[in-house]
PDB file of C-alpha atoms in Angstrom:
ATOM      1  CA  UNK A 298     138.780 112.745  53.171  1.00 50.00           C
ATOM      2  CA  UNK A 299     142.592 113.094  54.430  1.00 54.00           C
ATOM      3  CA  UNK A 300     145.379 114.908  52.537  1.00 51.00           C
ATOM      4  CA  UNK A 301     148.101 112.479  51.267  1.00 51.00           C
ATOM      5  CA  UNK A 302     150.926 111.733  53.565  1.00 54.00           C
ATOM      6  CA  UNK A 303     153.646 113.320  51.712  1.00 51.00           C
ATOM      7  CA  UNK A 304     153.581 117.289  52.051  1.00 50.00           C
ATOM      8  CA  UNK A 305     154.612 119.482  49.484  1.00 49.00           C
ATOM      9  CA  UNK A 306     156.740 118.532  46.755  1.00 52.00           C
ATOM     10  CA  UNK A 307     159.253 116.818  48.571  1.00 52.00           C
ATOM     11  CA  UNK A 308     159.723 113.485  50.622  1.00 51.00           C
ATOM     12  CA  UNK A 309     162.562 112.695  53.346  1.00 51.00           C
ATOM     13  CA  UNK A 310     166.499 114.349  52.272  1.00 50.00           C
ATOM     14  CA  UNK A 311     164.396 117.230  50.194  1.00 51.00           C
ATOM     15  CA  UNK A 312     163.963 114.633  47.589  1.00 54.00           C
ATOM     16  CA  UNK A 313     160.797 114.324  44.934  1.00 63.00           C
ATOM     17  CA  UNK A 314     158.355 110.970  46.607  1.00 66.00           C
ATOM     18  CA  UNK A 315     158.947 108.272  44.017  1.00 87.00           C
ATOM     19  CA  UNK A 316     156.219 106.777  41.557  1.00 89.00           C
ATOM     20  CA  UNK A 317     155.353 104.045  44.006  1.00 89.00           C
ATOM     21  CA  UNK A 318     154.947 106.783  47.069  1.00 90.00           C
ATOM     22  CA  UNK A 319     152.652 108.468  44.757  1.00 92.00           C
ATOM     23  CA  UNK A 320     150.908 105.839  43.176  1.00 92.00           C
ATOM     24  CA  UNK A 321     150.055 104.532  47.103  1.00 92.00           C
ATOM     25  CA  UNK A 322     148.717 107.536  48.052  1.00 93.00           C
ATOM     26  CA  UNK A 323     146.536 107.237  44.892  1.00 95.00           C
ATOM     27  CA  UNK A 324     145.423 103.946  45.548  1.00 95.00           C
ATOM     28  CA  UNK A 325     144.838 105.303  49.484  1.00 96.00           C
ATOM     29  CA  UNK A 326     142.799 108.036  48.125  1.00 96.00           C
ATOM     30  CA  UNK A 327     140.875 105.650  45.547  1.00 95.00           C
ATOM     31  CA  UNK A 328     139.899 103.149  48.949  1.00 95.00           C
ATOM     32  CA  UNK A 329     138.514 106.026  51.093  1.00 96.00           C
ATOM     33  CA  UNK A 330     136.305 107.821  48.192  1.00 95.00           C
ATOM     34  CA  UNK A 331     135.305 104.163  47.571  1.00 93.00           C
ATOM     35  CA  UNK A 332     133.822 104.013  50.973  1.00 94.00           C
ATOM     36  CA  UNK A 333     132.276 107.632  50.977  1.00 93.00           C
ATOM     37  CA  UNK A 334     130.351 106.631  47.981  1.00 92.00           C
ATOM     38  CA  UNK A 335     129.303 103.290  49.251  1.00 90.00           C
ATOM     39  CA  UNK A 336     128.001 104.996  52.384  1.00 90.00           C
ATOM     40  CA  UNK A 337     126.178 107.515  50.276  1.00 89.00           C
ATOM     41  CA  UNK A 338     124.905 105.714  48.127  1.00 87.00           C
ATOM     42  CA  UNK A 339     123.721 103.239  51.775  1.00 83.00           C
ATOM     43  CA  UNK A 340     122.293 106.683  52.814  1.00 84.00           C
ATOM     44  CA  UNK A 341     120.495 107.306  49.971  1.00 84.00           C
ATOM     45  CA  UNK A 342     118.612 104.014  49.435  1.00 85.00           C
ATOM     46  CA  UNK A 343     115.221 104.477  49.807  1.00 84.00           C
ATOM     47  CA  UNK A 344     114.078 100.668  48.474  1.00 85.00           C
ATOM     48  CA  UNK A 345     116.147  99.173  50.832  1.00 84.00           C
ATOM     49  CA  UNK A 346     115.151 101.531  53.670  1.00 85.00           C
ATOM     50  CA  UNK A 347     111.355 101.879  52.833  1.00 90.00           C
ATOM     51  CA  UNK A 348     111.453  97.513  52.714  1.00 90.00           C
ATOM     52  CA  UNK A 349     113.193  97.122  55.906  1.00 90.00           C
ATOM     53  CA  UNK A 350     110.696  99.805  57.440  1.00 92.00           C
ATOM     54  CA  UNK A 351     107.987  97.732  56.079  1.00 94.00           C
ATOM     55  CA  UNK A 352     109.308  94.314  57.496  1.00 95.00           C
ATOM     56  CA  UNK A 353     109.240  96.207  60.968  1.00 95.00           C
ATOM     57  CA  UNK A 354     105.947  96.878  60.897  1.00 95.00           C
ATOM     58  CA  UNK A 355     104.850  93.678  59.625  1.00 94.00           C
ATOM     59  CA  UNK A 356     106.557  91.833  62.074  1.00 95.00           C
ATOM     60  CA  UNK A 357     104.837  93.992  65.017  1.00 95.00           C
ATOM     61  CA  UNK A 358     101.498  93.835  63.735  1.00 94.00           C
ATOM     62  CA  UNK A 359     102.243  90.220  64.036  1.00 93.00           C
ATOM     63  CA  UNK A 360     103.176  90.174  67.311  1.00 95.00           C
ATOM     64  CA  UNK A 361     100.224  92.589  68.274  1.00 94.00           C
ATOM     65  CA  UNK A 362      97.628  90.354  66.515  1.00 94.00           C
ATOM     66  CA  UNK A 363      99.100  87.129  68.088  1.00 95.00           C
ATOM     67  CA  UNK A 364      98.973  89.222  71.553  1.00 94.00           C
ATOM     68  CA  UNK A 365      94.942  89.748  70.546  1.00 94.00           C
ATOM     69  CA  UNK A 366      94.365  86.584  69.971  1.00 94.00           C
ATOM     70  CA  UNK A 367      96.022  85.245  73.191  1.00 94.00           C
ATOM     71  CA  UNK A 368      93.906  87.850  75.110  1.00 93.00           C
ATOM     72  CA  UNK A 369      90.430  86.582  73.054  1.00 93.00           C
ATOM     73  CA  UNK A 370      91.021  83.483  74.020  1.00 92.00           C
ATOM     74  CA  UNK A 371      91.563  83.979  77.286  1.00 92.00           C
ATOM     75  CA  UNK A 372      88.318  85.861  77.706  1.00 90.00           C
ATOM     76  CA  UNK A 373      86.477  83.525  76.189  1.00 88.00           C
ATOM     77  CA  UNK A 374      87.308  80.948  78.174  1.00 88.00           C
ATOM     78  CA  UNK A 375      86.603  83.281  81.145  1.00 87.00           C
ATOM     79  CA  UNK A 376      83.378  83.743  80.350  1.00 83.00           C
ATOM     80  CA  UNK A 377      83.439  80.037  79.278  1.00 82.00           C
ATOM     81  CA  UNK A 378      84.212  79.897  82.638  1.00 82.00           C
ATOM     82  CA  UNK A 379      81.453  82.253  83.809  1.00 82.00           C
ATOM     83  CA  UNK A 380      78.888  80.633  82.584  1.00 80.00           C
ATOM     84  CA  UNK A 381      78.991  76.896  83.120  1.00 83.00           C
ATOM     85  CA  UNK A 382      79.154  74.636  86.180  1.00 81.00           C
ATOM     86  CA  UNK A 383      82.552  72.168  86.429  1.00 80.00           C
ATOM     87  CA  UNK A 384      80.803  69.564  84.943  1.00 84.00           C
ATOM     88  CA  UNK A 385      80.741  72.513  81.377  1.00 78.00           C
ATOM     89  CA  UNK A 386      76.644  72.611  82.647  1.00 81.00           C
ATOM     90  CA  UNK A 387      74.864  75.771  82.043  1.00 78.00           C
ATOM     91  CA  UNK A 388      74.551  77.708  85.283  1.00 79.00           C
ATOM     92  CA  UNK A 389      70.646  78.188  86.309  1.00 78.00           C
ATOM     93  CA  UNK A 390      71.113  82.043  86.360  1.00 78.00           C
ATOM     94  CA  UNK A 391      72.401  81.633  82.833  1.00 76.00           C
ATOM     95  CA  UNK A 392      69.475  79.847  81.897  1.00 76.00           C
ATOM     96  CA  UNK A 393      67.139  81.991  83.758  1.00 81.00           C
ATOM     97  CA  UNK A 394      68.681  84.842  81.484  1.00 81.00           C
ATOM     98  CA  UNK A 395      68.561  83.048  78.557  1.00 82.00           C
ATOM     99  CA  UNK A 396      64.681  82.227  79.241  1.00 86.00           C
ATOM    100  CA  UNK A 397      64.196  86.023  79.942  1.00 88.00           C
ATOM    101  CA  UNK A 398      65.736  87.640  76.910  1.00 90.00           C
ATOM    102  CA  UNK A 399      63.915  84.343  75.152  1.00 91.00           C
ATOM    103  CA  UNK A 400      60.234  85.439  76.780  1.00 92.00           C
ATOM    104  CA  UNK A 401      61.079  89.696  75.618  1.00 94.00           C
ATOM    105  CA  UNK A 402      61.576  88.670  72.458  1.00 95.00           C
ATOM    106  CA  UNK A 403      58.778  86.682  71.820  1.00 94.00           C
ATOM    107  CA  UNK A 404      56.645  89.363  73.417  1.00 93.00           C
ATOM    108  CA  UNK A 405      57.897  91.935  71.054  1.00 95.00           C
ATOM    109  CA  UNK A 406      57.044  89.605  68.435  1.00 95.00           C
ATOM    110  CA  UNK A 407      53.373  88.612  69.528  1.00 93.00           C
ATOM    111  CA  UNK A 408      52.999  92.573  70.600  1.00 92.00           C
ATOM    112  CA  UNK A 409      53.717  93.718  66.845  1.00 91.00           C
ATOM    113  CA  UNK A 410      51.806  90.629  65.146  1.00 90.00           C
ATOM    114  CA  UNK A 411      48.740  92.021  67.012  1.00 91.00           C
ATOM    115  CA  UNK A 412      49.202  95.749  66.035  1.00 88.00           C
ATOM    116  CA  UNK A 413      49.840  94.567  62.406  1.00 85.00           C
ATOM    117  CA  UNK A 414      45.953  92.572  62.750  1.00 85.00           C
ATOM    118  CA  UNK A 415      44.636  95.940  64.207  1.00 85.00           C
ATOM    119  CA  UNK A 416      45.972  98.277  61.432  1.00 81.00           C
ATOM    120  CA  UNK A 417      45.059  95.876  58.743  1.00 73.00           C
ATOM    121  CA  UNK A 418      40.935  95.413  60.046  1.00 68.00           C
ATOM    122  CA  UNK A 419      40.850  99.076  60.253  1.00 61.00           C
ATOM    123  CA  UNK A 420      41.770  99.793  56.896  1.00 55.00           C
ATOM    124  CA  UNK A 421      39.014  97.751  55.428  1.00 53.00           C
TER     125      UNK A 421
END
């Protein structure tokens, strides 16, 4: 805060500052603590603070999930891509790989049909 512009008790000629001189200063002083307290009270805020915070955040976990998706996308068509011909055909070592993890499974599934048949006649 500033000190009012007229100094001791006396204005210009050793004369007392009029009403008006005074009442200015008052109204002077009355703006600037005003304006303290209005950026106090901005300081202080913590709704206002925490919401904008919030909106920050928000908006960059949009960003980063729109950035995902772009990148998703782009791999799967890459492997898209990968895996079919340019007429969007299968490519035979795709289907050879399919056919292979196909056959495993099935053998794991004949394999433990036959050891459940084994365990259950030699219970009996």
């Amino acid at each position: 805060m500033t000190a009012p512009k007229h100094s001791g008790g006396t204005g210009a000629g050793g004369r007392k500052p009029g009403v008006e001189a005074i009442q200015a200063d008052i109204e002077q002083t009355r703006e600037q603590l005003g304006e303290t307290v209005d950026e106090l009270a901005a300081k202080l805020d913590v709704k206002s603070k925490t919401k904008a915070r919030a909106a920050d955040v928000k908006s960059q976990a949009n960003e980063k999930a729109k950035l995902v998706q772009e990148r998703a996308t782009e791999l799967g068509q890459s492997a898209k891509d990968s895996a079919t011909d340019s007429q969007g055909n299968p490519k035979p070592s795709v289907l050879g790989g399919a056919a292979s993890v196909a056959a495993v499974v099935l053998g794991v599934i004949v394999l433990a049909s036959i050891r459940k048949k084994r365990r259950g006649s030699h219970g009996s």
